[in-house]
Coordinates of C-alpha atoms in Angstrom, one line a residue:
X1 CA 67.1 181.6 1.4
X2 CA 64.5 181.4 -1.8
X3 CA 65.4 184.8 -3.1
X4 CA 69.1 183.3 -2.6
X5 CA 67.6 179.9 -4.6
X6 CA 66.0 182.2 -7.5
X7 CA 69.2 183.8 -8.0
X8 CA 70.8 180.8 -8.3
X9 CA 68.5 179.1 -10.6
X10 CA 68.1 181.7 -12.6
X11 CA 72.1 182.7 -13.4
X12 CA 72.3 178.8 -14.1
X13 CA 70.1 179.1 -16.6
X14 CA 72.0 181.8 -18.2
X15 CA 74.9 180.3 -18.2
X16 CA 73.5 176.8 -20.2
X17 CA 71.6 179.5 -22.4
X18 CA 74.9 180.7 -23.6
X19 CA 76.5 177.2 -23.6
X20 CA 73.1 176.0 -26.1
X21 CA 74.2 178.8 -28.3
X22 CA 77.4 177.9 -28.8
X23 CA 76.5 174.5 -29.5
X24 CA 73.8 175.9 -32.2
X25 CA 76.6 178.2 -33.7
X26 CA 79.0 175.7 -33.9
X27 CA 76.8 172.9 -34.9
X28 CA 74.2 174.3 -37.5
X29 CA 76.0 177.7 -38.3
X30 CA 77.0 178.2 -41.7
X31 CA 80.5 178.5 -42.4
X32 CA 80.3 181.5 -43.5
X33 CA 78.6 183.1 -40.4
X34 CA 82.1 183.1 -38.8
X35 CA 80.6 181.2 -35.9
X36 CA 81.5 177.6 -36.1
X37 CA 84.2 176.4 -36.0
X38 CA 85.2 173.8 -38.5
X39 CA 89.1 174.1 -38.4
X40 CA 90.2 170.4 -36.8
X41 CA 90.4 167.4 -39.2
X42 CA 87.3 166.5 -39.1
X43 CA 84.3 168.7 -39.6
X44 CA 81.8 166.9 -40.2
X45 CA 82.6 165.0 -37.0
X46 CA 82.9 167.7 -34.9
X47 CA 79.7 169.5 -36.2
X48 CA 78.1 165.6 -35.3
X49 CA 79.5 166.6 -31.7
X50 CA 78.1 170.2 -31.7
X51 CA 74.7 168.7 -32.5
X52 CA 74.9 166.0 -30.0
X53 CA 76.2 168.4 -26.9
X54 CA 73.5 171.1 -28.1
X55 CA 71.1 168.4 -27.9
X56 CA 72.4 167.6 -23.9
X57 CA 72.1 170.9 -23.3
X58 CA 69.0 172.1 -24.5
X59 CA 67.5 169.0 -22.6
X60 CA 69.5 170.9 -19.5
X61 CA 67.9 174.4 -20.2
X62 CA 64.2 172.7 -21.2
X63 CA 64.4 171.5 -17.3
X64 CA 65.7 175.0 -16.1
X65 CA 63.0 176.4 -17.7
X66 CA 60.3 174.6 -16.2
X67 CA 61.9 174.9 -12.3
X68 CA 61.6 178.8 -13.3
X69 CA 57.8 178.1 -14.6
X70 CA 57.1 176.1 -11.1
X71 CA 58.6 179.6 -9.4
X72 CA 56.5 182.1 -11.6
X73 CA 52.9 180.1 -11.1
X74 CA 53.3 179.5 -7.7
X75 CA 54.7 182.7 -7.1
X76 CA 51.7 184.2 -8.9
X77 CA 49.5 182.0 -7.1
X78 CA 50.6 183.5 -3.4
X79 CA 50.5 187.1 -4.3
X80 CA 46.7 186.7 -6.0
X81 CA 45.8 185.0 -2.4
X82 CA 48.0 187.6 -0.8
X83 CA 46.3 190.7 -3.2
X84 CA 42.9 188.8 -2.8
X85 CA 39.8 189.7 0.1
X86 CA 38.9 187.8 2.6
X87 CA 36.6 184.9 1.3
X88 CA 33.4 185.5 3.1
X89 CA 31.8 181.8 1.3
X90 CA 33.3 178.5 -0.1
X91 CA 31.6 179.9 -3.4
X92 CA 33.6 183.2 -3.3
X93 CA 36.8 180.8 -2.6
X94 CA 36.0 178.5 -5.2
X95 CA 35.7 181.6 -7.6
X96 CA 38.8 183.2 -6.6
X97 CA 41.2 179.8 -7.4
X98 CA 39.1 179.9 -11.0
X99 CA 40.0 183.4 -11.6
X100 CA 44.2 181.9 -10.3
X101 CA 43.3 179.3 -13.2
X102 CA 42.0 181.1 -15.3
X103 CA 45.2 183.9 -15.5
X104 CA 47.8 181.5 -15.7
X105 CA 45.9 179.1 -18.3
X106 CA 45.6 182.7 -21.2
X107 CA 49.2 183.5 -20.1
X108 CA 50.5 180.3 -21.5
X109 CA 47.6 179.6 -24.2
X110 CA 46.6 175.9 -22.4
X111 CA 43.4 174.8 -21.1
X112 CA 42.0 175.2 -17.6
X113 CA 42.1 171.9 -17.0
X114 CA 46.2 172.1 -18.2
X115 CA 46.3 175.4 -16.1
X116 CA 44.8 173.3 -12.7
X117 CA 47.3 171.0 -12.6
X118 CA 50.4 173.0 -13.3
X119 CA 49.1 175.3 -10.4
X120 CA 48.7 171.5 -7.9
X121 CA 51.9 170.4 -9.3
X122 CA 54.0 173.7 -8.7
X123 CA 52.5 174.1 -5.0
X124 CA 53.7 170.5 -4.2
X125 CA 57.3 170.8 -5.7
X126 CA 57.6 174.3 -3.6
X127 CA 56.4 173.0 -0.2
X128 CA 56.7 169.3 -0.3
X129 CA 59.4 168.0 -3.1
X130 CA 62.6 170.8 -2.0
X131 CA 65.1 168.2 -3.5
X132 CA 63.0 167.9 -6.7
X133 CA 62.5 171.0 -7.3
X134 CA 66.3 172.1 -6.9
X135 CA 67.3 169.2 -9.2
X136 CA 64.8 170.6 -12.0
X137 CA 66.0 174.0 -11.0
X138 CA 69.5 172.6 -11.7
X139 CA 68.6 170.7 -14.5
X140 CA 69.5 167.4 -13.3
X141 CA 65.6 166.0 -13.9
X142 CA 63.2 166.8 -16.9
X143 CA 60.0 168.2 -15.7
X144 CA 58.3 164.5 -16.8
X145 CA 60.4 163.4 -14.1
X146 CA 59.6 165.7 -11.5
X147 CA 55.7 164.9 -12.7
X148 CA 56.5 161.6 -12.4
X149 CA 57.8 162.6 -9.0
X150 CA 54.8 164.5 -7.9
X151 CA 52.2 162.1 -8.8
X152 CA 54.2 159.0 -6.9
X153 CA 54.2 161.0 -3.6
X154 CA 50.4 162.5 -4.0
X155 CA 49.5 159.5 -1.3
X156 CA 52.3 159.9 1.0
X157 CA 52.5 161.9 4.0
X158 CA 55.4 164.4 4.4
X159 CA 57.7 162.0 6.0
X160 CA 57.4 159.7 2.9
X161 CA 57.6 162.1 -0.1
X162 CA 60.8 163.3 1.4
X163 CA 62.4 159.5 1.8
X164 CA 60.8 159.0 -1.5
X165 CA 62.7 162.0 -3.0
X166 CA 65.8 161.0 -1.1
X167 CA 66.3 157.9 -2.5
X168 CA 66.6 158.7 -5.9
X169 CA 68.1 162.1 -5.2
X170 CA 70.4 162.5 -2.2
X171 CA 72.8 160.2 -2.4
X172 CA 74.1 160.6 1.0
X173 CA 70.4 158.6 1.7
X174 CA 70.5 155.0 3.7
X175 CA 70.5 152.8 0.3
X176 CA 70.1 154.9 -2.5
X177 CA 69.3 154.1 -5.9
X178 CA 71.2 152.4 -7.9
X179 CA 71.2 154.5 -11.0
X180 CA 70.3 158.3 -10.7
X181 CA 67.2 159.3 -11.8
X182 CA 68.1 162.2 -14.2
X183 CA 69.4 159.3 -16.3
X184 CA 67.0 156.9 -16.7
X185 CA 63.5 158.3 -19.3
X186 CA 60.7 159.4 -17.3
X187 CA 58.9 155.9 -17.9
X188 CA 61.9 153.9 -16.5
X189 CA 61.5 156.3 -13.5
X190 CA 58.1 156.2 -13.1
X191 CA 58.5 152.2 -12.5
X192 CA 60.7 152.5 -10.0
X193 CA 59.2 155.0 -8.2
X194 CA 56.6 153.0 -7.9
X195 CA 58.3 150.0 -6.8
X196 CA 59.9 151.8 -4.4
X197 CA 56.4 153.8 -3.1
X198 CA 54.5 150.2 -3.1
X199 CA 57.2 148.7 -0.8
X200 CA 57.8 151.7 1.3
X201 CA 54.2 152.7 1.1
X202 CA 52.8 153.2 5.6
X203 CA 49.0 151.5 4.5
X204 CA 50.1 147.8 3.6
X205 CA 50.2 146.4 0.1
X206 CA 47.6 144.0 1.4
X207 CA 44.9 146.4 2.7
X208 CA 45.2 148.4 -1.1
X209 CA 45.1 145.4 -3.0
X210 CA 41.8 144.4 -1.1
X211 CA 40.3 147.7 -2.0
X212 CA 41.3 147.9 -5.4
X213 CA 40.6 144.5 -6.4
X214 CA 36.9 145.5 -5.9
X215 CA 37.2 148.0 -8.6
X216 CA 38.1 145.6 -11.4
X217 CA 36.1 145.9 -14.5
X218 CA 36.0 145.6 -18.3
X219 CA 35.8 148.6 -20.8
X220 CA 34.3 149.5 -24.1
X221 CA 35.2 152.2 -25.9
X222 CA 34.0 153.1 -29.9
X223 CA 36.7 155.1 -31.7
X224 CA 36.9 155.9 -35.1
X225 CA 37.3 153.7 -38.6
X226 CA 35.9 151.0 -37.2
X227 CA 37.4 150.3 -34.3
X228 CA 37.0 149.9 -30.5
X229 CA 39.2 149.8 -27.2
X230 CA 38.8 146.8 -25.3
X231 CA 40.2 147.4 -21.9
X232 CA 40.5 145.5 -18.6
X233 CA 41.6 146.4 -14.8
X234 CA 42.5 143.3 -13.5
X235 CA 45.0 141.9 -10.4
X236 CA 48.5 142.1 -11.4
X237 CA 48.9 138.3 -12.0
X238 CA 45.9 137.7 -14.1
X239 CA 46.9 140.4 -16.2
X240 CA 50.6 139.3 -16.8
X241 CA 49.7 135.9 -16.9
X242 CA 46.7 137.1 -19.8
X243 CA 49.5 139.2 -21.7
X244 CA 52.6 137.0 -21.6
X245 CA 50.4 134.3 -22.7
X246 CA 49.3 136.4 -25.7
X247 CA 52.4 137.4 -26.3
X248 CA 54.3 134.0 -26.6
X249 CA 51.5 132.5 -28.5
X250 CA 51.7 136.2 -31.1
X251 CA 55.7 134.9 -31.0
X252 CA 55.0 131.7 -32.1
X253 CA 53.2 132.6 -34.8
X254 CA 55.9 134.7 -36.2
X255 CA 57.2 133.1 -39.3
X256 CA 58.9 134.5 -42.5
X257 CA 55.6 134.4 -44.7
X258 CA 53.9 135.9 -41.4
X259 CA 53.2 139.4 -42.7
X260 CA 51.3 140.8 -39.1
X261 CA 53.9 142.9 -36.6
X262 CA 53.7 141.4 -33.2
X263 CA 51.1 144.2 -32.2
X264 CA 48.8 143.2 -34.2
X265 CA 49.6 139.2 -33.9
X266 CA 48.8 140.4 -30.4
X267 CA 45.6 141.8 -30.8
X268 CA 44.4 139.0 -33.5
X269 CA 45.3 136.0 -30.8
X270 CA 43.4 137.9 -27.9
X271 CA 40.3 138.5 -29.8
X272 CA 40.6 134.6 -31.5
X273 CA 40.9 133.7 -27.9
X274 CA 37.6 135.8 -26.6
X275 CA 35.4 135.2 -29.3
X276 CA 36.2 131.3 -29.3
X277 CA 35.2 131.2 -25.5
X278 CA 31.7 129.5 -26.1
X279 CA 30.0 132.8 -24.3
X280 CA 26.4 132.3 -23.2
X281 CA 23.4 134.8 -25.3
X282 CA 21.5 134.7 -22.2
X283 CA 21.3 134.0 -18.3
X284 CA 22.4 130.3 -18.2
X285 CA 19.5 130.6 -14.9
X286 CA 17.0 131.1 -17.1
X287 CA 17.9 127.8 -19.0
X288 CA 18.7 128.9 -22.2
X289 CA 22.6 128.2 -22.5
X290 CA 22.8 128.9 -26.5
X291 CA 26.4 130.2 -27.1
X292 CA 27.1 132.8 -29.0
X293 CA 29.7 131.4 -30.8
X294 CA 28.4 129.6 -33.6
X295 CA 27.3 133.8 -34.5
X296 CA 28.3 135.3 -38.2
X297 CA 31.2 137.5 -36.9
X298 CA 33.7 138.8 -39.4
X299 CA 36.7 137.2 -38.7
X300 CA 38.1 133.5 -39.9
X301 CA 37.4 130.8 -37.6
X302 CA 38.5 127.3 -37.3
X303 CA 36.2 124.3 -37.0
X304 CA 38.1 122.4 -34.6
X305 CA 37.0 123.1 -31.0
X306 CA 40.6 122.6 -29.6
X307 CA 42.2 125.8 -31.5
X308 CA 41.4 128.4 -29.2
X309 CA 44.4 129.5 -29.6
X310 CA 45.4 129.7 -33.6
X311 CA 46.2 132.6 -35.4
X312 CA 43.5 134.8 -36.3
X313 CA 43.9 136.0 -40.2
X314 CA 41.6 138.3 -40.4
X315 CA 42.2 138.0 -44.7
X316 CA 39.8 138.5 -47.1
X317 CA 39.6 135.0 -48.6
X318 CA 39.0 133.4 -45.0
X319 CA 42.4 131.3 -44.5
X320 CA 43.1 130.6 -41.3
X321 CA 46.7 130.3 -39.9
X322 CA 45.8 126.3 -38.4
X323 CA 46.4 125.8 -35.1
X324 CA 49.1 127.0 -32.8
X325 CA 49.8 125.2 -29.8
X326 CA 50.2 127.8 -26.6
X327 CA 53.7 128.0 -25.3
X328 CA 54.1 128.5 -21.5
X329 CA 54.9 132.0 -20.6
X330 CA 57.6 131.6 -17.6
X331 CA 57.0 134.8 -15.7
X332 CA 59.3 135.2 -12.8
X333 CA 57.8 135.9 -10.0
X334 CA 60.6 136.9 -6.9
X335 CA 59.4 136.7 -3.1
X336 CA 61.3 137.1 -0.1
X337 CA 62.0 133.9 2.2
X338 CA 59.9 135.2 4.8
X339 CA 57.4 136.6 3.3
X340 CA 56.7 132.9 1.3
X341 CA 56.2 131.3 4.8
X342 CA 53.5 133.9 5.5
X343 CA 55.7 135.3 8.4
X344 CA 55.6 139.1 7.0
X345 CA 53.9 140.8 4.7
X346 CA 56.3 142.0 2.4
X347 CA 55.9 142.9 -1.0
X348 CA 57.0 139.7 -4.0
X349 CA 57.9 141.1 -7.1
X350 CA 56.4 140.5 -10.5
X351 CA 58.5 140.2 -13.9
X352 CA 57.2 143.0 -15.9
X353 CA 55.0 144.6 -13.4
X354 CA 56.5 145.4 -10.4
X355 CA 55.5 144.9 -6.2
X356 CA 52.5 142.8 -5.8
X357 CA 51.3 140.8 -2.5
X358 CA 52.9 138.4 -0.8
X359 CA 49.2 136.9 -0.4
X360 CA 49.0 137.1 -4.1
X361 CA 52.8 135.2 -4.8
X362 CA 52.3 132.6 -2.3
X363 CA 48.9 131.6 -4.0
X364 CA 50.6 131.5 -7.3
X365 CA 53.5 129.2 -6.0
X366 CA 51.0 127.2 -4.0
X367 CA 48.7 126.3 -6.7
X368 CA 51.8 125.2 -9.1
X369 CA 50.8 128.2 -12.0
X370 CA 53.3 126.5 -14.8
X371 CA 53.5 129.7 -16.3
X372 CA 55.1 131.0 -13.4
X373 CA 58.8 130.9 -11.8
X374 CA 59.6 131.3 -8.2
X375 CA 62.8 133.1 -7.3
X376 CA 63.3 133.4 -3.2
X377 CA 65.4 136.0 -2.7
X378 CA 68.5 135.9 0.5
X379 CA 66.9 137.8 3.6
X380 CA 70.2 139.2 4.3
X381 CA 70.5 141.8 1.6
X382 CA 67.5 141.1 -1.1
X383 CA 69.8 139.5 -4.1
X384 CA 68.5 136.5 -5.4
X385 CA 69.2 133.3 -3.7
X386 CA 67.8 130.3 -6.0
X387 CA 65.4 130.2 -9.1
X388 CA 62.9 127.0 -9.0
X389 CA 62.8 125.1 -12.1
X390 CA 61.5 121.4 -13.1
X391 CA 64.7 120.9 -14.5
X392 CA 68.6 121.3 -14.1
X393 CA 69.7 122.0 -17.3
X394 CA 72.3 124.8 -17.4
X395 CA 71.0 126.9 -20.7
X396 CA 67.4 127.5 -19.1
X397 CA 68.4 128.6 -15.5
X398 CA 71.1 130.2 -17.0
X399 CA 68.4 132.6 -19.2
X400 CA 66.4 132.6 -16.2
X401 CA 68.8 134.4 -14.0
X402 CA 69.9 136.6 -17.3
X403 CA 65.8 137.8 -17.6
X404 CA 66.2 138.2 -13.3
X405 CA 68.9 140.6 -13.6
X406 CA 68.3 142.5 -16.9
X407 CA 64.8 143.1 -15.8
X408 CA 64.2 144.4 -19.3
X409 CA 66.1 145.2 -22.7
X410 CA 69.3 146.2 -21.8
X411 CA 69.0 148.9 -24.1
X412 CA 69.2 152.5 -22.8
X413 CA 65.5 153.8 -22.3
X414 CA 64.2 150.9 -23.7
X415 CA 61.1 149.2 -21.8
X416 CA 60.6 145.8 -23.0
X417 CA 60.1 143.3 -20.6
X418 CA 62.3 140.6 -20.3
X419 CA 60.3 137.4 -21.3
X420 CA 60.1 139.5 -24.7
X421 CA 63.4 139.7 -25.5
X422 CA 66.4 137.6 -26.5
X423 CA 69.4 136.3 -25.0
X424 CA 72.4 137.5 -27.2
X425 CA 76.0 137.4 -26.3
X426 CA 78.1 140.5 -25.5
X427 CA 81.6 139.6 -27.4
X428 CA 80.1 137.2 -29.9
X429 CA 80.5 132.7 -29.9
X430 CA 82.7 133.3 -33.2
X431 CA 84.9 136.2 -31.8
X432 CA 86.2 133.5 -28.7
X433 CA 82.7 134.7 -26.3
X434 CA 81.9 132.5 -23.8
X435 CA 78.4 131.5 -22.6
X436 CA 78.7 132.8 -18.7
X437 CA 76.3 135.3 -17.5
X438 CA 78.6 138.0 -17.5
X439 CA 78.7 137.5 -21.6
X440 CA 75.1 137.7 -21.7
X441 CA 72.3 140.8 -22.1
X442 CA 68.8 140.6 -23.1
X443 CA 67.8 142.6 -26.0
X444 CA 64.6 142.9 -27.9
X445 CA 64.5 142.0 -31.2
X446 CA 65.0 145.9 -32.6
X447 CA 68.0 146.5 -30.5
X448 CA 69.4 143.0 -31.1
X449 CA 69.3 144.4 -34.9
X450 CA 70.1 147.3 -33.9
X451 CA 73.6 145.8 -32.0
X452 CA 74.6 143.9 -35.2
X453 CA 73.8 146.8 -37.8
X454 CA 74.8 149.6 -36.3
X455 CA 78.2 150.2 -34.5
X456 CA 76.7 150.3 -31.2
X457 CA 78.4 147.9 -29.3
X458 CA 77.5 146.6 -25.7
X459 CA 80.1 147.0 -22.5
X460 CA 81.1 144.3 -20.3
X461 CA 78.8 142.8 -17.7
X462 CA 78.8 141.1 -13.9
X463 CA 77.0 138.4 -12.5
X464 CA 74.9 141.1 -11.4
X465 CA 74.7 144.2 -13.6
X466 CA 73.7 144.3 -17.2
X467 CA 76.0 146.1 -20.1
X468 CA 76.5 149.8 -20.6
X469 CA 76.4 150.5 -24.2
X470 CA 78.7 153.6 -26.7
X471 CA 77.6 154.5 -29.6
X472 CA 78.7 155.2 -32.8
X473 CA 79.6 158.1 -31.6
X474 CA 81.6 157.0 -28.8
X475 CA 79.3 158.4 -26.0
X476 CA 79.1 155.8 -22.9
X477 CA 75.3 154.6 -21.2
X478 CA 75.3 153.4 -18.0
X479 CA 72.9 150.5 -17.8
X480 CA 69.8 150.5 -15.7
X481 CA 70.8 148.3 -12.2
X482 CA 68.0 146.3 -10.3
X483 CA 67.1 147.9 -6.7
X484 CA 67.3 145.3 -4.5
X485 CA 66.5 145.6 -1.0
X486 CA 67.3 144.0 2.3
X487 CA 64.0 142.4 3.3
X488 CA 61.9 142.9 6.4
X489 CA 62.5 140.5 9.3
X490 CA 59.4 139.0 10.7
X491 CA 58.7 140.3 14.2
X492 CA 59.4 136.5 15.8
X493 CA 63.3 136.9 14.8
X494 CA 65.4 139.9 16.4
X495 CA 68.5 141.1 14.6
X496 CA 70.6 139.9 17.8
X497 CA 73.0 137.3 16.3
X498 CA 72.0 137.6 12.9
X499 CA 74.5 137.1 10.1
X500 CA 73.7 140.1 8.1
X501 CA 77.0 140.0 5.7
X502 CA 76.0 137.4 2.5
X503 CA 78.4 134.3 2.5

C-alpha cells in the first residue's frame, strides 16, 4: 500500500512538473524560442495568465516536493535503524540518531538543529498525520501547513491528531471546516487549528491555563543600534486588553501632520505609558518609595501627571504631542450560555486571540471591563444569539456584529484583527449601497486603499459570511468563514426533548 502511495506521489509530481514548464514557456519564454504562445488577441494578457497559473503551480510542485522529502528522510531514517547494531547503551543510541542527523543535515546543507526537526516532523506525518501527509503528497497543503499541522497535534494522543486532521481535511468528517485549509496562508491555519485543538483539547482549558499562568514573566533582550526587545507572557485578556488599548490610543493619534506609522505610534504610547507609571527605585518595605520617574531618560515627557497616555515624540527639539485622551478598546469577547452560568466549562472566545476560559470570560463580564463586549452565543448550534451594549443605537451594534463575523480583514490572507480595521461598504452609498450587514466588510486601512485604487473589487456578503474578492485579473477568493460550533450541554440537561433546529 505505501509502495502503491510513492508511486502515486511521485507520477503526480511529474505530471505538475511538466504542467510548471509549460506555464514557464509560455509565460517568460521569448518569442522567439518557439515556445509560447502569443497568437490570441491579447498577449500580454495571456503571458499575465501564464505567469499567474505557473505561479499556482509551482506552489503545487513546492508541496510535492516536500511530501517526497518527508518519504526520503524517513525512509533514510528506518533503513540506518534497520542497517544499524543493536544499541548495547542509551549513549551508543543517542550517538547512533546523531550520526541519522548528522547525514541528512550535509545532504541538504542545513544545520543539525534544522536536520532534528525535519527527521521529528517527517516520523509524525508518516505514522500519525496519514491525511496530511497525502494532501502534501498531493499538493493540496504547503509544507508550512503540514508544520503547522504537526506542531498543533504534538500534545494530542492518536485519537485527537486524527479528528484534528479530519476536520480540516476529510470532508466527509462530523462538522468540518468551513473553508479548506490548503486555502487559507499557513498563519490563518495555524489560528484555527488552534482554536480548534484548545476546544477539542482531552486536559480542560482550565487545568492548562492554571499551569501556564504560573509561567508568566517579562523579558529583556539587547539587540543591535540601540535597541532592545521588551517582551511579556501574559493571560490572554490582559494582553488584548494591554494591546487594543495601545492600539486605539496609537489610532488616535494619527493625524495628517502625524509623520509616525502606526508601529511605531504603537511602540512610542507603550513605552510613554511604562515609563510614566511612577515605578519605585527601591523596595517600598524598606521605606524609601522614591520613584524613578522624575529620572533624565531620553525621551519628551509632559509635566502634567494626568497624560499617561499622550503621544510620545521622541523628536529632537523635545515637543510633545499634548495629551491624548484613551479611547475604549471594545474587544468582543463571545461565551456560550452555559458556560456564562458556570454550568460547563467550555471554552469563550476572545476577539483577536482565540479560545480562552470560561473562568476567565465570566470574570471579565462580571467585573463590568468597559473595554470589553459580551456576545452569548445560541446553545443550539454556536451562532451568535445577542451582543450586549449600553446602548441601542443601530450603527454601533450594527459594526459590532460586522467585527463578530469578519473576525478579521476581509482580505484574502490578511490577519488584522477586527477592532483594527474599518467598516467600508461593499457596492458603495453613492452607487445606490445600502447600510445592512450583508453590504458591509471590514478592511484594514491598506486593503480599504487597496479596494478603491486598484480594481479589486469585493463579492457579495450574508448575514453571516464575509465577501469573496476577484482581482484585476479576474481570479475569485473565497473568504475565510467563522467555525462555529454547537456548544457543550451541561451534564444537568439531557438532549431528550431538546429543540436542536435554531428558530
Amino acid at each position: 500500500m505505501e509502495s502503491r502511495a510513492v508511486e502515486e506521489a511521485v507520477g503526480a509530481f511529474l505530471a505538475s512538473a511538466a504542467e510548471l514548464a509549460d506555464c514557464v514557456r509560455r509565460g517568460v519564454g521569448s518569442r522567439g524560442s518557439g515556445g509560447a504562445g502569443y497568437g490570441g488577441a491579447d498577449p500580454l494578457r495571456e503571458q499575465a495568465d501564464a505567469c499567474l497559473d505557473g505561479l499556482a503551480v509551482s506552489a503545487r510542485v513546492d508541496a510535492m516536493v516536500a511530501g517526497l522529502r518527508v518519504r526520503l528522510v524517513s525512509g533514510f531514517a528506518g533503513t540506518s535503524e534497520a542497517m544499524a547494531a543493536p544499541a548495547m547503551s542509551p549513549g551508543q543510541h543517542t550517538a547512533q540518531e546523531m550520526g541519522v542527523v548528522s547525514e541528512v543535515a550535509c545532504a541538504l546543507t542545513v544545520s543539525e538543529r534544522s536536520a532534528s526537526a525535519l527527521l521529528a516532523q517527517s516520523r509524525e506525518l508518516t505514522t500519525t498525520l496519514p491525511l496530511t501527509l497525502a494532501a502534501l503528497q498531493a499538493g493540496d497543503l504547503s509544507w508550512q501547513h503540514a508544520r503547522v499541522m504537526v506542531d498543533e497535534a504534538a500534545s494530542l494522543d492518536p485519537a485527537g491528531a486524527a479528528a484534528l486532521e479530519a476536520h480540516f481535511l476529510d470532508p466527509d468528517a462530523p462538522n468540518p471546516a468551513t473553508c479548506p485549509a490548503g486555502e487559507m496562508v499557513p498563519s490563518r491555519f495555524r489560528h484555527k487549528a488552534r482554536t480548534w485543538r484548545e476546544r477539542h483539547h482531552p486536559v480542560s482549558i482550565e487545568k492548562r491555563h492554571a499551569r501556564s499562568v504560573l509561567d508568566r514573566r517579562l523579558e529583556y533582550a539587547p539587540d543591535r543600534d540601540g535597541m532592545a526587545w521588551l517582551s511579556a507572557y501574559l493571560p490572554a485578556d490582559q494582553a488584548a486588553g494591554i494591546w487594543n488599548g495601545v492600539t486605539a490610543t496609537a489610532r488616535a493619534l494619527q493625524s495628517p501632520a502625524e509623520d509616525r506609522t502606526l508601529t511605531q505610534l504603537r511602540a512610542d504610547v507603550a513605552a510613554k505609558l511604562l515609563l510614566s507609571a511612577g515605578f519605585t527605585t527601591s523596595n517600598p518595605t524598606g521605606g524609601n518609595t522614591d520613584t524613578a520617574a522624575g529620572s533624565k531618560t531620553d525621551v519628551a515627557t509632559t509635566s502634567t501627571s494626568n497624560d499617561a497616555v499622550a503621544g510620545l515624540v521622541p523628536a529632537p527639539d523635545g515637543v510633545d504631542s499634548g495629551r491624548v485622551p484613551s479611547p475604549a478598546a471594545q474587544v468582543l469577547v463571545t461565551v456560550p450560555v452555559f458556560a456564562l452560568m458556570g454550568l460547563t466549562d467550555e471554552p469563550a472566545d476572545l476577539d483577536g486571540y482565540g479560545p480562552i476560559p470560561a473562568s476567565m470570560a465570566r470574570k471579565l463580564v462580571a467585573d463590568g471591563a468597559s473595554s470589553f463586549r459580551r456576545v452569548l452565543i445560541d446553545p443550539r448550534d454556536g451562532a451568535p444569539l445577542e451582543i450586549g451594549r449600553a446602548n441601542y443605537r443601530i450603527p454601533p451594534a450594527m459594526r459590532r456584529w460586522l467585527r463578530l463575523r469578519d473576525g478579521k480583514c476581509s482580505f484574502p490572507g490578511c490577519n488584522n484583527h477586527s477592532l483594527d480595521n474599518e467598516a467600508d461598504h461593499i457596492l458603495a452609498w453613492a452607487d445606490g449601497g445600502n447600510t445592512g450587514i450583508t453590504n458591509l466588510e471590514s478592511l484594514c486601512r491598506k486593503h480599504h486603499r487597496l479596494k478603491h485604487g486598484t480594481a479589486w473589487t469585493p463579492c457579495s456578503a450574508t448575514k453571516d459570511e464575509p465577501p469573496g474578492w476577484t482581482s484585476p485579473t479576474g481570479r475569485r477568493y473565497a473568504s475565510e468563514h467563522q467555525d462555529w460550533e454547537p456548544p457543550l450541554l451541561p451534564a444537568q440537561l439531557t438532549p431528550v426533548g431538546w429543540n436542536t433546529t435554531p428558530p
